[in-house]
Amino acid sequence: MSDATALLRLMSWLSPVFPIGGFAYSAGLEQAVHAGHVGDRESLAAWVEVQLTQGAQWNDAVMLVEAHRGAGDRDGLAELSDLCRALCVGQERLNETVGQGTSFLQAVSHWVSRDHFPGRETPLPVAVGIAAGVDGIDPRLAVGAYLHAFASNQLQCAIRLSVLGQDGAAGALAGLETIIGETAGRAANSTLEDLGGAAFVADIASMNHETLEPRLFLS
């Protein structure tokens, strides 16, 4: 598969056509806005950067690459899915990654047979990694697209939460581009030994969101 074809395929899989975006999930951002941790473009960009480099999204990136590497080994992928679910710090993050993974599996079956996936509760990063591995898409390209989609969804959530407008979100995304690229490069060479995080405030926000009322998002 050429890089151009791979890019188009990743754009399809991570596009708003797939039911995995910020329309329902905020990955704890709503709680961060409520608590005052995020209130402008600078704090939002910092919040997303920490998630990408030190938080749950870093672990997702490692999982995606490992799933890409092990595509075809259903038993190994089942164990990886178990590990990915176990790393979720709270019920909402578990619901989010499993719910998005389930939706992704249903939609991606137009490209990749479901026989390649270990089960219905495959977490999103594992599901994306398997699909990319089966199709022979470069892991750095796949994980870069995955992280970019996360950042974009966070910015869409921020718009809905009235943190900033469209222009501010575009500026924030431009500023995150280098971070996304560097993190993708690091993740592409990672192993499970590189799992770990230090985004404690983000983890706590995710857990606190479980009791936030009223709220716009499921997580």
Short mmCIF file of C-alpha atoms in Angstrom, two decimals:
data_model
loop_
_atom_site.label_atom_id
_atom_site.label_comp_id
_atom_site.label_asym_id
_atom_site.label_seq_id
_atom_site.Cartn_x
_atom_site.Cartn_y
_atom_site.Cartn_z
CA MET A 1 0.00 0.00 0.00
CA SER A 2 1.37 3.44 -0.95
CA ASP A 3 1.68 6.18 1.65
CA ALA A 4 -1.03 8.15 -0.15
CA THR A 5 -3.46 5.21 -0.03
CA ALA A 6 -2.58 4.52 3.60
CA LEU A 7 -3.18 8.15 4.52
CA LEU A 8 -6.57 8.16 2.82
CA ARG A 9 -7.54 4.98 4.62
CA LEU A 10 -6.54 6.36 8.00
CA MET A 11 -8.45 9.56 7.25
CA SER A 12 -11.51 7.40 6.58
CA TRP A 13 -11.10 5.29 9.73
CA LEU A 14 -10.54 8.31 12.00
CA SER A 15 -12.99 10.65 10.31
CA PRO A 16 -16.33 11.90 11.70
CA VAL A 17 -18.01 9.22 9.56
CA PHE A 18 -16.83 6.67 12.13
CA PRO A 19 -18.84 6.85 15.39
CA ILE A 20 -15.82 7.32 17.67
CA GLY A 21 -15.47 11.09 17.91
CA GLY A 22 -16.04 13.87 20.40
CA PHE A 23 -19.78 13.97 19.85
CA ALA A 24 -20.17 11.78 22.96
CA TYR A 25 -16.82 11.61 24.75
CA SER A 26 -14.49 14.28 26.13
CA ALA A 27 -11.84 12.04 27.78
CA GLY A 28 -12.24 14.00 31.02
CA LEU A 29 -11.90 17.44 29.41
CA GLU A 30 -15.39 18.50 30.50
CA GLN A 31 -14.43 17.94 34.14
CA ALA A 32 -11.16 19.81 33.61
CA VAL A 33 -13.07 22.82 32.29
CA HIS A 34 -15.57 22.60 35.17
CA ALA A 35 -12.74 22.45 37.73
CA GLY A 36 -10.90 25.40 36.18
CA HIS A 37 -7.87 23.47 34.96
CA VAL A 38 -8.68 24.43 31.36
CA GLY A 39 -10.10 27.81 30.45
CA ASP A 40 -8.23 29.22 27.46
CA ARG A 41 -6.16 28.21 24.47
CA GLU A 42 -2.89 27.97 26.39
CA SER A 43 -4.23 25.76 29.17
CA LEU A 44 -6.14 23.62 26.66
CA ALA A 45 -3.05 23.03 24.54
CA ALA A 46 -1.06 22.12 27.66
CA TRP A 47 -3.80 19.73 28.78
CA VAL A 48 -3.84 17.92 25.44
CA GLU A 49 -0.03 17.81 25.26
CA VAL A 50 0.23 16.13 28.66
CA GLN A 51 -2.37 13.56 27.64
CA LEU A 52 -0.40 12.79 24.48
CA THR A 53 3.04 12.58 26.04
CA GLN A 54 2.47 11.39 29.61
CA GLY A 55 -1.15 10.35 29.98
CA ALA A 56 -3.67 7.82 28.77
CA GLN A 57 -3.06 8.66 25.12
CA TRP A 58 0.62 7.76 25.41
CA ASN A 59 -0.36 4.32 26.69
CA ASP A 60 -2.91 4.07 23.88
CA ALA A 61 -0.14 4.83 21.38
CA VAL A 62 2.05 2.07 22.82
CA MET A 63 -0.88 -0.35 22.72
CA LEU A 64 -1.68 0.56 19.13
CA VAL A 65 1.87 -0.16 17.99
CA GLU A 66 1.97 -3.43 19.91
CA ALA A 67 -1.34 -4.50 18.33
CA HIS A 68 0.04 -3.55 14.91
CA ARG A 69 3.10 -5.67 15.58
CA GLY A 70 1.01 -8.63 16.73
CA ALA A 71 -1.74 -8.49 14.10
CA GLY A 72 -2.63 -12.09 13.30
CA ASP A 73 -1.96 -13.44 16.80
CA ARG A 74 -5.50 -13.58 18.19
CA ASP A 75 -4.46 -15.02 21.57
CA GLY A 76 -1.79 -12.38 22.03
CA LEU A 77 -4.21 -9.65 20.97
CA ALA A 78 -6.78 -10.90 23.48
CA GLU A 79 -4.17 -10.57 26.25
CA LEU A 80 -3.24 -7.12 24.98
CA SER A 81 -6.89 -6.09 25.07
CA ASP A 82 -7.13 -7.30 28.67
CA LEU A 83 -4.08 -5.22 29.58
CA CYS A 84 -5.44 -2.15 27.81
CA ARG A 85 -8.73 -2.37 29.69
CA ALA A 86 -6.90 -2.94 32.98
CA LEU A 87 -4.94 0.29 32.51
CA CYS A 88 -8.12 2.40 32.44
CA VAL A 89 -8.14 4.46 35.63
CA GLY A 90 -11.91 4.57 36.01
CA GLN A 91 -15.22 3.28 34.75
CA GLU A 92 -15.74 6.12 32.29
CA ARG A 93 -12.41 5.59 30.56
CA LEU A 94 -13.15 1.89 30.36
CA ASN A 95 -16.58 2.57 28.88
CA GLU A 96 -15.08 5.06 26.44
CA THR A 97 -12.34 2.86 25.03
CA VAL A 98 -14.55 -0.25 24.82
CA GLY A 99 -17.50 1.68 23.38
CA GLN A 100 -15.36 3.37 20.78
CA GLY A 101 -13.58 0.11 19.99
CA THR A 102 -16.90 -1.65 19.43
CA SER A 103 -18.09 1.12 17.12
CA PHE A 104 -14.78 1.11 15.26
CA LEU A 105 -14.94 -2.66 14.71
CA GLN A 106 -18.39 -2.40 13.20
CA ALA A 107 -17.41 0.39 10.82
CA VAL A 108 -13.95 -0.88 9.85
CA SER A 109 -15.40 -4.26 8.82
CA HIS A 110 -16.01 -2.66 5.41
CA TRP A 111 -12.21 -2.77 5.00
CA VAL A 112 -10.93 -5.46 7.40
CA SER A 113 -12.62 -8.76 8.29
CA ARG A 114 -13.77 -9.10 11.88
CA ASP A 115 -11.97 -12.44 11.98
CA HIS A 116 -8.76 -10.53 12.67
CA PHE A 117 -10.04 -9.09 15.96
CA PRO A 118 -10.05 -10.95 19.30
CA GLY A 119 -13.56 -10.07 20.46
CA ARG A 120 -16.34 -7.55 20.91
CA GLU A 121 -14.69 -5.70 23.80
CA THR A 122 -11.53 -4.81 21.89
CA PRO A 123 -10.34 -1.37 23.12
CA LEU A 124 -10.07 1.36 20.50
CA PRO A 125 -6.24 1.63 20.26
CA VAL A 126 -5.91 -2.14 19.94
CA ALA A 127 -8.62 -2.25 17.27
CA VAL A 128 -6.98 0.55 15.26
CA GLY A 129 -3.57 -1.09 15.58
CA ILE A 130 -4.90 -4.44 14.35
CA ALA A 131 -6.64 -2.88 11.37
CA ALA A 132 -3.52 -0.93 10.40
CA GLY A 133 -1.31 -3.98 10.86
CA VAL A 134 -3.54 -6.21 8.73
CA ASP A 135 -3.56 -3.60 5.97
CA GLY A 136 0.22 -3.10 6.18
CA ILE A 137 0.03 0.59 7.09
CA ASP A 138 3.24 2.01 8.55
CA PRO A 139 2.90 2.05 12.37
CA ARG A 140 4.28 5.57 12.72
CA LEU A 141 1.72 6.86 10.22
CA ALA A 142 -1.07 4.96 11.98
CA VAL A 143 -0.22 6.15 15.48
CA GLY A 144 0.32 9.71 14.25
CA ALA A 145 -3.16 9.72 12.70
CA TYR A 146 -4.63 8.25 15.89
CA LEU A 147 -3.06 10.92 18.11
CA HIS A 148 -4.04 13.67 15.68
CA ALA A 149 -7.64 12.44 15.78
CA PHE A 150 -7.60 12.53 19.57
CA ALA A 151 -6.26 16.08 19.61
CA SER A 152 -8.84 17.18 17.05
CA ASN A 153 -11.65 15.64 19.07
CA GLN A 154 -10.42 17.37 22.22
CA LEU A 155 -10.50 20.70 20.41
CA GLN A 156 -13.99 20.01 19.10
CA CYS A 157 -15.08 19.28 22.66
CA ALA A 158 -13.48 22.54 23.79
CA ILE A 159 -15.50 24.45 21.19
CA ARG A 160 -18.72 22.86 22.47
CA LEU A 161 -17.68 23.73 26.03
CA SER A 162 -17.11 27.38 24.94
CA VAL A 163 -13.42 27.36 25.89
CA LEU A 164 -12.51 28.81 22.48
CA GLY A 165 -13.84 29.25 18.97
CA GLN A 166 -12.98 27.72 15.62
CA ASP A 167 -10.01 30.00 14.97
CA GLY A 168 -8.58 29.40 18.42
CA ALA A 169 -8.97 25.66 17.95
CA ALA A 170 -7.16 25.82 14.61
CA GLY A 171 -4.31 27.72 16.25
CA ALA A 172 -4.09 25.19 19.06
CA LEU A 173 -4.01 22.30 16.59
CA ALA A 174 -1.22 23.97 14.63
CA GLY A 175 0.75 24.33 17.84
CA LEU A 176 0.27 20.66 18.72
CA GLU A 177 1.46 19.35 15.36
CA THR A 178 5.11 18.97 16.33
CA ILE A 179 4.19 17.26 19.62
CA ILE A 180 1.97 14.80 17.77
CA GLY A 181 4.73 13.98 15.28
CA GLU A 182 7.40 13.54 17.94
CA THR A 183 5.15 11.37 20.11
CA ALA A 184 4.20 9.21 17.13
CA GLY A 185 7.87 8.68 16.33
CA ARG A 186 8.63 7.68 19.90
CA ALA A 187 5.62 5.37 20.07
CA ALA A 188 6.48 3.66 16.77
CA ASN A 189 9.66 2.33 18.39
CA SER A 190 8.07 1.50 21.74
CA THR A 191 7.36 -1.81 23.49
CA LEU A 192 5.11 -2.64 26.44
CA GLU A 193 8.07 -1.77 28.67
CA ASP A 194 7.40 1.87 27.77
CA LEU A 195 3.90 1.90 29.26
CA GLY A 196 3.34 4.34 32.10
CA GLY A 197 2.06 7.79 32.83
CA ALA A 198 2.21 10.78 35.13
CA ALA A 199 -0.94 12.71 34.22
CA PHE A 200 -2.47 12.46 37.69
CA VAL A 201 -4.67 15.55 37.45
CA ALA A 202 -6.14 14.28 34.19
CA ASP A 203 -6.78 10.86 35.71
CA ILE A 204 -8.51 12.40 38.71
CA ALA A 205 -10.58 14.63 36.43
CA SER A 206 -11.70 11.57 34.50
CA MET A 207 -12.81 9.86 37.69
CA ASN A 208 -14.55 12.96 39.07
CA HIS A 209 -16.49 13.36 35.84
CA GLU A 210 -18.45 10.23 36.73
CA THR A 211 -20.51 12.31 39.18
CA LEU A 212 -20.55 15.65 37.35
CA GLU A 213 -24.07 17.00 36.76
CA PRO A 214 -25.21 18.44 34.48
CA ARG A 215 -22.86 17.42 31.70
CA LEU A 216 -22.65 17.29 27.92
CA PHE A 217 -20.41 14.26 27.49
CA LEU A 218 -20.40 10.63 28.60
CA SER A 219 -16.81 10.86 29.82
#
